[in-house]
Amino acid sequence: LKEVAIPKPGPTEVLVKLECSPLIPFDTILGCLGLFKPPYVMGAQASGVIVELGTSVPKDALGKKAHVGTSLLRLNNGTWQGTWTQYIIKPFEDVYIYDQKIPHELACRLYGNPLTALGLERVIMAEKPKAVIITPGAASISKILANLLKAKGIAAICLVRNEEGVKIMKSLSYELTFNTSDPKFDEVFGEVLKAHAPTVLVDAVANELSSKIFGLMPPKSVHLVYGGLGGSQVLTVPVFPLVMTDKIVRGYYWSAEDFYKPKAEIKKELDIVNKDFAEGGRTFGGPVVKEYPMAEFKKAIEEQASYASKGAGIIWFSKQFLSLFTLIIYT
C-alpha cells in the first residue's frame, strides 16, 4: 500500500472517490503478462462517487455514483490506470453514471464480465449453434453467458472440475453441468455430444482437456478461447480433426473489440447491464460471497480462486482510516 496526495481533475475530467472493486482473474494475472513495468496500480474496474468536476464537466454530475473501468488497449494517456485506489481521475466521457439505486457492490461489476459475455454471445450467435460448451462452467462469467444463451433457446453445457461445482450449478438450474474429474466423464460426455451436437466451445481454461474436447466435437465447430486459466501459454490443437473437419480456433478479448468500437455502442451495452442491475441483476449479477478491506488485498488475491464458483469477491476502498489516499501497487 502507498499513500499519495489526492489529484485534481483537468477541465474535461472528474475525480471519483472509489468505493469498491470486484476481484477477477484478470487482476491477479496482469503482473504475469509483462505488459507494464512495476510498480503500477492494480485493478480494472470499480464503482464510486464523483466528488470533484473539471471546469467543462456538467455540474449535475457532482455527487453521482459512477462506474470506472480500464482497458489494456484503451489506456489513459498511454499508461495503465488501475482502479485499486481510493481516488481516480478520469475523462468524464469515460465515466458511466449508472442507476443511482444500484448498490456499489453490484455496480462495480458493470464492465468486465457482463460486457465480455455480451461480446461472446455475439460471436456465438454468428455460428448459429444449437448447443454450446462452456468451461470453466461454474465461473461468474460462464453463468452470465449461460443465462444469455438459454434466453435464445441454445443449450449451455457447463463443464466443472468437481461434484461440488455440479451441485452448485444444478441448484441454479444449469442442468447440463458435468464433472470433468468423474471417472465416467468420457462416457457421459460422449452421450452429451450425441444428444446435443455442440458446435462452439467457449473456453477460458485452454488446457489439454479443452483440446481433447474440441477434437471430439462435430465438423465446422469453433473453439473460442478467451482466457488461459489452465496455466499454459501454449494451446495444443489436434491437427488432423482441425484440418479434415474444417474447424476453427479463434481468440476473443472484449477490450480488443472495445478499442475499435464507438463509445456510443459501448454505452448501449452498459445500458443493458445497468437495466438488469437496477432490476436485481438476474442475468448479469450474482451473490457477493467475500468482502475485504483494502489492507487485506493480498489475502483477497490468494483466496479468490477458492470461492469463484459460488459468487463474487469485493475489495472495499472506502472503509479505511488514512490521512491521504491509498493505492494498491503491483511490485
CSV table of C-alpha atoms in Angstrom, one decimal:
chain,number,residue,atom,x,y,z
A,1,LEU,CA,0.0,0.0,0.0
A,2,LYS,CA,1.2,3.5,-0.8
A,3,GLU,CA,-0.3,6.9,0.3
A,4,VAL,CA,-0.1,9.8,-2.2
A,5,ALA,CA,-1.8,13.3,-2.5
A,6,ILE,CA,-5.3,13.4,-3.9
A,7,PRO,CA,-5.1,14.6,-7.5
A,8,LYS,CA,-7.0,17.5,-9.2
A,9,PRO,CA,-9.1,16.9,-12.3
A,10,GLY,CA,-8.4,18.8,-15.6
A,11,PRO,CA,-11.1,20.8,-17.4
A,12,THR,CA,-12.8,17.7,-19.0
A,13,GLU,CA,-12.0,15.3,-16.1
A,14,VAL,CA,-13.7,14.2,-12.9
A,15,LEU,CA,-12.3,13.0,-9.6
A,16,VAL,CA,-14.0,9.8,-8.5
A,17,LYS,CA,-13.8,8.6,-4.9
A,18,LEU,CA,-13.9,4.8,-5.3
A,19,GLU,CA,-15.9,2.6,-3.0
A,20,CYS,CA,-15.2,-0.9,-4.2
A,21,SER,CA,-13.9,-3.2,-6.9
A,22,PRO,CA,-14.6,-6.8,-7.8
A,23,LEU,CA,-11.9,-9.5,-7.7
A,24,ILE,CA,-11.5,-11.1,-11.1
A,25,PRO,CA,-8.8,-13.4,-12.5
A,26,PHE,CA,-7.5,-10.6,-14.7
A,27,ASP,CA,-6.4,-8.6,-11.7
A,28,THR,CA,-4.2,-11.4,-10.5
A,29,ILE,CA,-2.6,-12.3,-13.8
A,30,LEU,CA,-1.9,-8.8,-15.1
A,31,GLY,CA,1.5,-8.7,-13.5
A,32,CYS,CA,2.4,-12.0,-15.1
A,33,LEU,CA,1.7,-10.7,-18.6
A,34,GLY,CA,4.8,-8.5,-18.5
A,35,LEU,CA,3.0,-5.6,-20.3
A,36,PHE,CA,3.8,-3.0,-17.7
A,37,LYS,CA,6.9,-2.3,-15.7
A,38,PRO,CA,6.2,-2.4,-12.0
A,39,PRO,CA,5.3,-0.6,-9.9
A,40,TYR,CA,1.7,0.2,-11.1
A,41,VAL,CA,-1.8,0.3,-9.6
A,42,MET,CA,-3.8,-2.9,-9.9
A,43,GLY,CA,-7.4,-3.4,-10.8
A,44,ALA,CA,-9.6,-3.0,-13.9
A,45,GLN,CA,-13.0,-1.7,-12.7
A,46,ALA,CA,-14.6,-0.1,-9.8
A,47,SER,CA,-17.6,1.9,-8.5
A,48,GLY,CA,-17.6,5.2,-6.7
A,49,VAL,CA,-18.9,8.7,-6.4
A,50,ILE,CA,-17.9,11.8,-8.4
A,51,VAL,CA,-16.6,14.2,-5.9
A,52,GLU,CA,-14.9,17.0,-8.0
A,53,LEU,CA,-15.5,18.3,-11.5
A,54,GLY,CA,-13.3,19.8,-14.2
A,55,THR,CA,-14.5,23.3,-15.4
A,56,SER,CA,-16.1,21.9,-18.6
A,57,VAL,CA,-18.0,19.0,-16.9
A,58,PRO,CA,-21.8,19.3,-16.4
A,59,LYS,CA,-22.5,20.5,-12.9
A,60,ASP,CA,-25.2,17.9,-12.3
A,61,ALA,CA,-22.6,15.1,-12.4
A,62,LEU,CA,-21.3,16.1,-8.9
A,63,GLY,CA,-22.2,13.6,-6.3
A,64,LYS,CA,-23.4,10.9,-8.8
A,65,LYS,CA,-22.5,7.3,-8.3
A,66,ALA,CA,-20.4,6.1,-11.3
A,67,HIS,CA,-18.5,3.2,-12.7
A,68,VAL,CA,-14.9,3.4,-14.0
A,69,GLY,CA,-13.0,0.8,-16.0
A,70,THR,CA,-9.6,0.4,-17.5
A,71,SER,CA,-8.8,-1.4,-20.7
A,72,LEU,CA,-5.4,-2.8,-21.8
A,73,LEU,CA,-6.0,-1.3,-25.2
A,74,ARG,CA,-7.8,2.0,-24.3
A,75,LEU,CA,-5.3,3.4,-21.8
A,76,ASN,CA,-5.2,6.8,-20.1
A,77,ASN,CA,-2.6,8.8,-21.9
A,78,GLY,CA,-0.8,5.6,-22.9
A,79,THR,CA,-0.4,4.3,-19.3
A,80,TRP,CA,-2.2,1.7,-17.2
A,81,GLN,CA,-4.5,3.4,-14.7
A,82,GLY,CA,-5.6,0.7,-12.2
A,83,THR,CA,-8.7,1.0,-10.1
A,84,TRP,CA,-7.5,-0.4,-6.8
A,85,THR,CA,-7.2,3.0,-5.4
A,86,GLN,CA,-9.4,5.3,-3.2
A,87,TYR,CA,-9.4,8.2,-5.7
A,88,ILE,CA,-9.0,8.2,-9.5
A,89,ILE,CA,-9.0,10.9,-12.2
A,90,LYS,CA,-10.9,10.0,-15.4
A,91,PRO,CA,-12.1,11.9,-18.5
A,92,PHE,CA,-15.8,12.5,-18.0
A,93,GLU,CA,-16.6,10.7,-21.3
A,94,ASP,CA,-15.1,7.5,-19.9
A,95,VAL,CA,-17.2,7.5,-16.7
A,96,TYR,CA,-20.5,5.7,-16.7
A,97,ILE,CA,-23.2,7.2,-14.4
A,98,TYR,CA,-25.5,4.3,-13.6
A,99,ASP,CA,-28.9,4.0,-12.0
A,100,GLN,CA,-28.4,5.6,-8.6
A,101,LYS,CA,-30.3,2.9,-6.7
A,102,ILE,CA,-27.8,0.2,-7.6
A,103,PRO,CA,-25.5,-0.6,-4.7
A,104,HIS,CA,-21.8,-0.2,-5.2
A,105,GLU,CA,-21.0,-3.9,-4.7
A,106,LEU,CA,-23.2,-4.7,-7.7
A,107,ALA,CA,-22.4,-1.6,-9.8
A,108,CYS,CA,-18.6,-2.3,-9.6
A,109,ARG,CA,-19.2,-5.3,-11.8
A,110,LEU,CA,-20.9,-3.4,-14.7
A,111,TYR,CA,-17.9,-3.6,-17.0
A,112,GLY,CA,-15.8,-6.8,-17.3
A,113,ASN,CA,-17.8,-10.0,-17.1
A,114,PRO,CA,-21.1,-8.6,-18.5
A,115,LEU,CA,-19.6,-6.9,-21.5
A,116,THR,CA,-17.4,-9.9,-22.2
A,117,ALA,CA,-20.4,-12.2,-22.0
A,118,LEU,CA,-22.3,-10.0,-24.4
A,119,GLY,CA,-19.4,-9.9,-26.8
A,120,LEU,CA,-19.0,-13.7,-26.6
A,121,GLU,CA,-22.8,-14.1,-27.2
A,122,ARG,CA,-22.4,-12.1,-30.5
A,123,VAL,CA,-19.6,-14.3,-31.7
A,124,ILE,CA,-21.5,-17.4,-30.8
A,125,MET,CA,-24.8,-16.3,-32.4
A,126,ALA,CA,-23.0,-15.8,-35.7
A,127,GLU,CA,-22.2,-19.5,-35.7
A,128,LYS,CA,-25.9,-20.4,-35.3
A,129,PRO,CA,-25.3,-23.3,-32.8
A,130,LYS,CA,-27.9,-25.5,-31.2
A,131,ALA,CA,-25.7,-26.1,-28.2
A,132,VAL,CA,-22.5,-24.6,-26.7
A,133,ILE,CA,-19.9,-26.0,-24.3
A,134,ILE,CA,-18.6,-23.6,-21.6
A,135,THR,CA,-15.5,-24.1,-19.5
A,136,PRO,CA,-15.0,-23.4,-16.7
A,137,GLY,CA,-18.7,-23.8,-16.3
A,138,ALA,CA,-19.1,-22.5,-12.8
A,139,ALA,CA,-17.3,-19.2,-13.2
A,140,SER,CA,-19.3,-16.0,-12.8
A,141,ILE,CA,-19.0,-15.0,-16.5
A,142,SER,CA,-20.0,-18.6,-17.5
A,143,LYS,CA,-23.2,-18.3,-15.6
A,144,ILE,CA,-23.9,-14.9,-17.3
A,145,LEU,CA,-23.2,-16.4,-20.7
A,146,ALA,CA,-25.4,-19.5,-20.0
A,147,ASN,CA,-28.2,-17.2,-19.0
A,148,LEU,CA,-27.9,-15.3,-22.3
A,149,LEU,CA,-27.8,-18.5,-24.3
A,150,LYS,CA,-30.7,-20.1,-22.5
A,151,ALA,CA,-32.8,-17.0,-23.3
A,152,LYS,CA,-32.0,-17.6,-27.0
A,153,GLY,CA,-33.0,-21.3,-26.8
A,154,ILE,CA,-29.4,-22.5,-27.0
A,155,ALA,CA,-28.3,-25.4,-24.7
A,156,ALA,CA,-25.4,-24.4,-22.4
A,157,ILE,CA,-23.3,-27.4,-21.5
A,158,CYS,CA,-21.2,-26.4,-18.5
A,159,LEU,CA,-18.0,-28.3,-17.6
A,160,VAL,CA,-16.8,-28.1,-14.0
A,161,ARG,CA,-13.9,-29.7,-12.0
A,162,ASN,CA,-15.7,-31.4,-9.2
A,163,GLU,CA,-19.1,-32.6,-7.8
A,164,GLU,CA,-19.4,-29.5,-5.7
A,165,GLY,CA,-19.5,-27.5,-8.9
A,166,VAL,CA,-22.1,-29.8,-10.3
A,167,LYS,CA,-24.3,-29.3,-7.2
A,168,ILE,CA,-23.9,-25.5,-7.2
A,169,MET,CA,-24.7,-25.2,-10.9
A,170,LYS,CA,-27.7,-27.6,-10.8
A,171,SER,CA,-29.1,-25.8,-7.8
A,172,LEU,CA,-29.1,-22.7,-10.0
A,173,SER,CA,-31.0,-24.6,-12.8
A,174,TYR,CA,-28.0,-25.2,-15.0
A,175,GLU,CA,-29.0,-28.8,-15.6
A,176,LEU,CA,-26.4,-29.6,-18.3
A,177,THR,CA,-23.4,-29.5,-16.0
A,178,PHE,CA,-20.8,-32.2,-15.9
A,179,ASN,CA,-17.8,-33.0,-13.8
A,180,THR,CA,-14.6,-33.4,-15.9
A,181,SER,CA,-12.9,-35.3,-13.0
A,182,ASP,CA,-15.6,-38.0,-13.0
A,183,PRO,CA,-14.0,-41.4,-14.0
A,184,LYS,CA,-17.0,-41.8,-16.3
A,185,PHE,CA,-16.7,-38.4,-17.9
A,186,ASP,CA,-15.6,-39.7,-21.3
A,187,GLU,CA,-18.6,-42.0,-21.5
A,188,VAL,CA,-21.0,-39.3,-20.2
A,189,PHE,CA,-19.6,-36.6,-22.5
A,190,GLY,CA,-19.9,-38.9,-25.5
A,191,GLU,CA,-23.6,-39.2,-24.9
A,192,VAL,CA,-23.8,-35.4,-24.5
A,193,LEU,CA,-22.2,-35.0,-27.9
A,194,LYS,CA,-24.7,-37.3,-29.5
A,195,ALA,CA,-27.7,-35.7,-27.8
A,196,HIS,CA,-26.9,-32.0,-28.3
A,197,ALA,CA,-24.2,-31.8,-31.1
A,198,PRO,CA,-22.5,-28.7,-29.6
A,199,THR,CA,-20.6,-26.7,-32.3
A,200,VAL,CA,-19.0,-24.0,-30.2
A,201,LEU,CA,-16.6,-24.5,-27.3
A,202,VAL,CA,-16.2,-21.3,-25.2
A,203,ASP,CA,-13.0,-21.7,-23.2
A,204,ALA,CA,-11.2,-19.7,-20.6
A,205,VAL,CA,-9.1,-22.7,-19.4
A,206,ALA,CA,-7.3,-23.6,-22.7
A,207,ASN,CA,-5.6,-26.8,-21.5
A,208,GLU,CA,-5.1,-30.3,-22.7
A,209,LEU,CA,-8.7,-31.3,-21.9
A,210,SER,CA,-10.0,-28.4,-23.9
A,211,SER,CA,-8.1,-29.6,-26.9
A,212,LYS,CA,-9.4,-33.2,-26.4
A,213,ILE,CA,-13.0,-32.0,-26.2
A,214,PHE,CA,-12.6,-29.8,-29.3
A,215,GLY,CA,-11.2,-32.8,-31.2
A,216,LEU,CA,-14.4,-34.8,-30.4
A,217,MET,CA,-16.8,-32.1,-31.5
A,218,PRO,CA,-18.7,-32.1,-34.9
A,219,PRO,CA,-17.2,-30.8,-38.1
A,220,LYS,CA,-17.1,-27.0,-38.6
A,221,SER,CA,-17.0,-26.5,-34.8
A,222,VAL,CA,-15.4,-23.4,-33.3
A,223,HIS,CA,-13.0,-23.3,-30.3
A,224,LEU,CA,-13.5,-19.8,-28.9
A,225,VAL,CA,-10.6,-19.1,-26.4
A,226,TYR,CA,-10.9,-16.0,-24.2
A,227,GLY,CA,-8.6,-16.9,-21.3
A,228,GLY,CA,-5.8,-19.2,-20.1
A,229,LEU,CA,-6.7,-20.2,-16.6
A,230,GLY,CA,-5.2,-23.7,-17.2
A,231,GLY,CA,-1.8,-22.0,-16.7
A,232,SER,CA,-0.2,-22.9,-20.1
A,233,GLN,CA,0.9,-20.3,-22.5
A,234,VAL,CA,0.6,-22.8,-25.4
A,235,LEU,CA,-2.7,-24.3,-26.7
A,236,THR,CA,-2.2,-27.7,-28.3
A,237,VAL,CA,-4.7,-28.3,-31.1
A,238,PRO,CA,-5.2,-31.7,-32.7
A,239,VAL,CA,-4.1,-31.1,-36.3
A,240,PHE,CA,-6.0,-33.9,-38.1
A,241,PRO,CA,-9.5,-33.0,-36.8
A,242,LEU,CA,-8.8,-29.3,-37.3
A,243,VAL,CA,-7.8,-29.7,-41.0
A,244,MET,CA,-10.0,-32.6,-42.1
A,245,THR,CA,-13.2,-31.4,-40.4
A,246,ASP,CA,-12.9,-27.7,-41.2
A,247,LYS,CA,-12.7,-26.5,-37.6
A,248,ILE,CA,-11.7,-23.1,-36.4
A,249,VAL,CA,-9.7,-21.9,-33.4
A,250,ARG,CA,-10.1,-18.2,-32.6
A,251,GLY,CA,-9.4,-15.9,-29.7
A,252,TYR,CA,-11.6,-13.2,-28.1
A,253,TYR,CA,-10.8,-10.3,-25.8
A,254,TRP,CA,-13.6,-7.8,-25.1
A,255,SER,CA,-11.2,-4.9,-24.8
A,256,ALA,CA,-9.8,-5.6,-28.3
A,257,GLU,CA,-13.3,-5.1,-29.6
A,258,ASP,CA,-13.8,-2.1,-27.3
A,259,PHE,CA,-10.7,-0.4,-28.9
A,260,TYR,CA,-12.4,-0.2,-32.3
A,261,LYS,CA,-15.9,0.3,-31.2
A,262,PRO,CA,-17.5,3.8,-30.9
A,263,LYS,CA,-18.2,4.8,-27.3
A,264,ALA,CA,-21.9,5.2,-28.1
A,265,GLU,CA,-22.1,1.5,-28.8
A,266,ILE,CA,-20.3,0.6,-25.6
A,267,LYS,CA,-22.7,2.8,-23.7
A,268,LYS,CA,-25.6,0.9,-25.3
A,269,GLU,CA,-24.2,-2.4,-23.9
A,270,LEU,CA,-23.6,-0.8,-20.5
A,271,ASP,CA,-27.3,0.4,-20.6
A,272,ILE,CA,-28.4,-3.2,-21.0
A,273,VAL,CA,-26.4,-4.3,-17.9
A,274,ASN,CA,-27.5,-1.2,-16.0
A,275,LYS,CA,-31.2,-2.0,-16.6
A,276,ASP,CA,-30.6,-5.6,-15.4
A,277,PHE,CA,-28.8,-4.5,-12.3
A,278,ALA,CA,-31.5,-1.9,-11.5
A,279,GLU,CA,-34.0,-4.8,-11.6
A,280,GLY,CA,-31.9,-7.0,-9.3
A,281,GLY,CA,-29.2,-8.4,-11.6
A,282,ARG,CA,-30.9,-11.6,-12.5
A,283,THR,CA,-28.9,-12.0,-15.8
A,284,PHE,CA,-25.7,-10.2,-15.1
A,285,GLY,CA,-25.5,-10.1,-11.3
A,286,GLY,CA,-24.8,-12.8,-8.7
A,287,PRO,CA,-24.1,-13.0,-5.0
A,288,VAL,CA,-21.2,-11.4,-3.2
A,289,VAL,CA,-19.6,-14.2,-1.0
A,290,LYS,CA,-16.4,-12.5,0.2
A,291,GLU,CA,-15.6,-8.9,1.2
A,292,TYR,CA,-12.2,-7.5,2.1
A,293,PRO,CA,-10.9,-4.1,3.4
A,294,MET,CA,-8.2,-2.6,1.2
A,295,ALA,CA,-5.5,-3.5,3.7
A,296,GLU,CA,-6.2,-7.2,3.1
A,297,PHE,CA,-5.7,-7.1,-0.7
A,298,LYS,CA,-3.0,-9.9,-0.6
A,299,LYS,CA,-5.4,-12.2,1.2
A,300,ALA,CA,-8.1,-11.3,-1.2
A,301,ILE,CA,-5.9,-12.3,-4.2
A,302,GLU,CA,-4.8,-15.5,-2.6
A,303,GLU,CA,-8.4,-16.6,-1.8
A,304,GLN,CA,-10.2,-15.5,-5.0
A,305,ALA,CA,-10.0,-18.9,-6.8
A,306,SER,CA,-11.3,-20.8,-3.8
A,307,TYR,CA,-14.9,-19.3,-4.0
A,308,ALA,CA,-15.1,-18.2,-7.6
A,309,SER,CA,-17.8,-20.8,-8.4
A,310,LYS,CA,-20.0,-19.5,-5.6
A,311,GLY,CA,-20.0,-15.8,-6.3
A,312,ALA,CA,-18.0,-12.6,-6.3
A,313,GLY,CA,-15.3,-11.2,-4.0
A,314,ILE,CA,-15.2,-7.4,-3.4
A,315,ILE,CA,-12.4,-5.2,-2.1
A,316,TRP,CA,-13.7,-2.1,-0.3
A,317,PHE,CA,-11.6,1.1,-0.6
A,318,SER,CA,-13.8,3.5,1.4
A,319,LYS,CA,-13.6,1.6,4.7
A,320,GLN,CA,-10.1,2.9,5.6
A,321,PHE,CA,-8.9,5.4,8.1
A,322,LEU,CA,-6.0,7.1,6.3
A,323,SER,CA,-4.8,10.7,6.1
A,324,LEU,CA,-4.3,11.0,2.4
A,325,PHE,CA,-5.4,8.2,0.0
A,326,THR,CA,-4.1,4.8,-0.8
A,327,LEU,CA,-3.2,2.8,-3.9
A,328,ILE,CA,-2.6,-1.0,-4.2
A,329,ILE,CA,0.6,-1.2,-6.2
A,330,TYR,CA,2.0,-4.3,-8.0
A,331,THR,CA,5.7,-4.5,-7.5
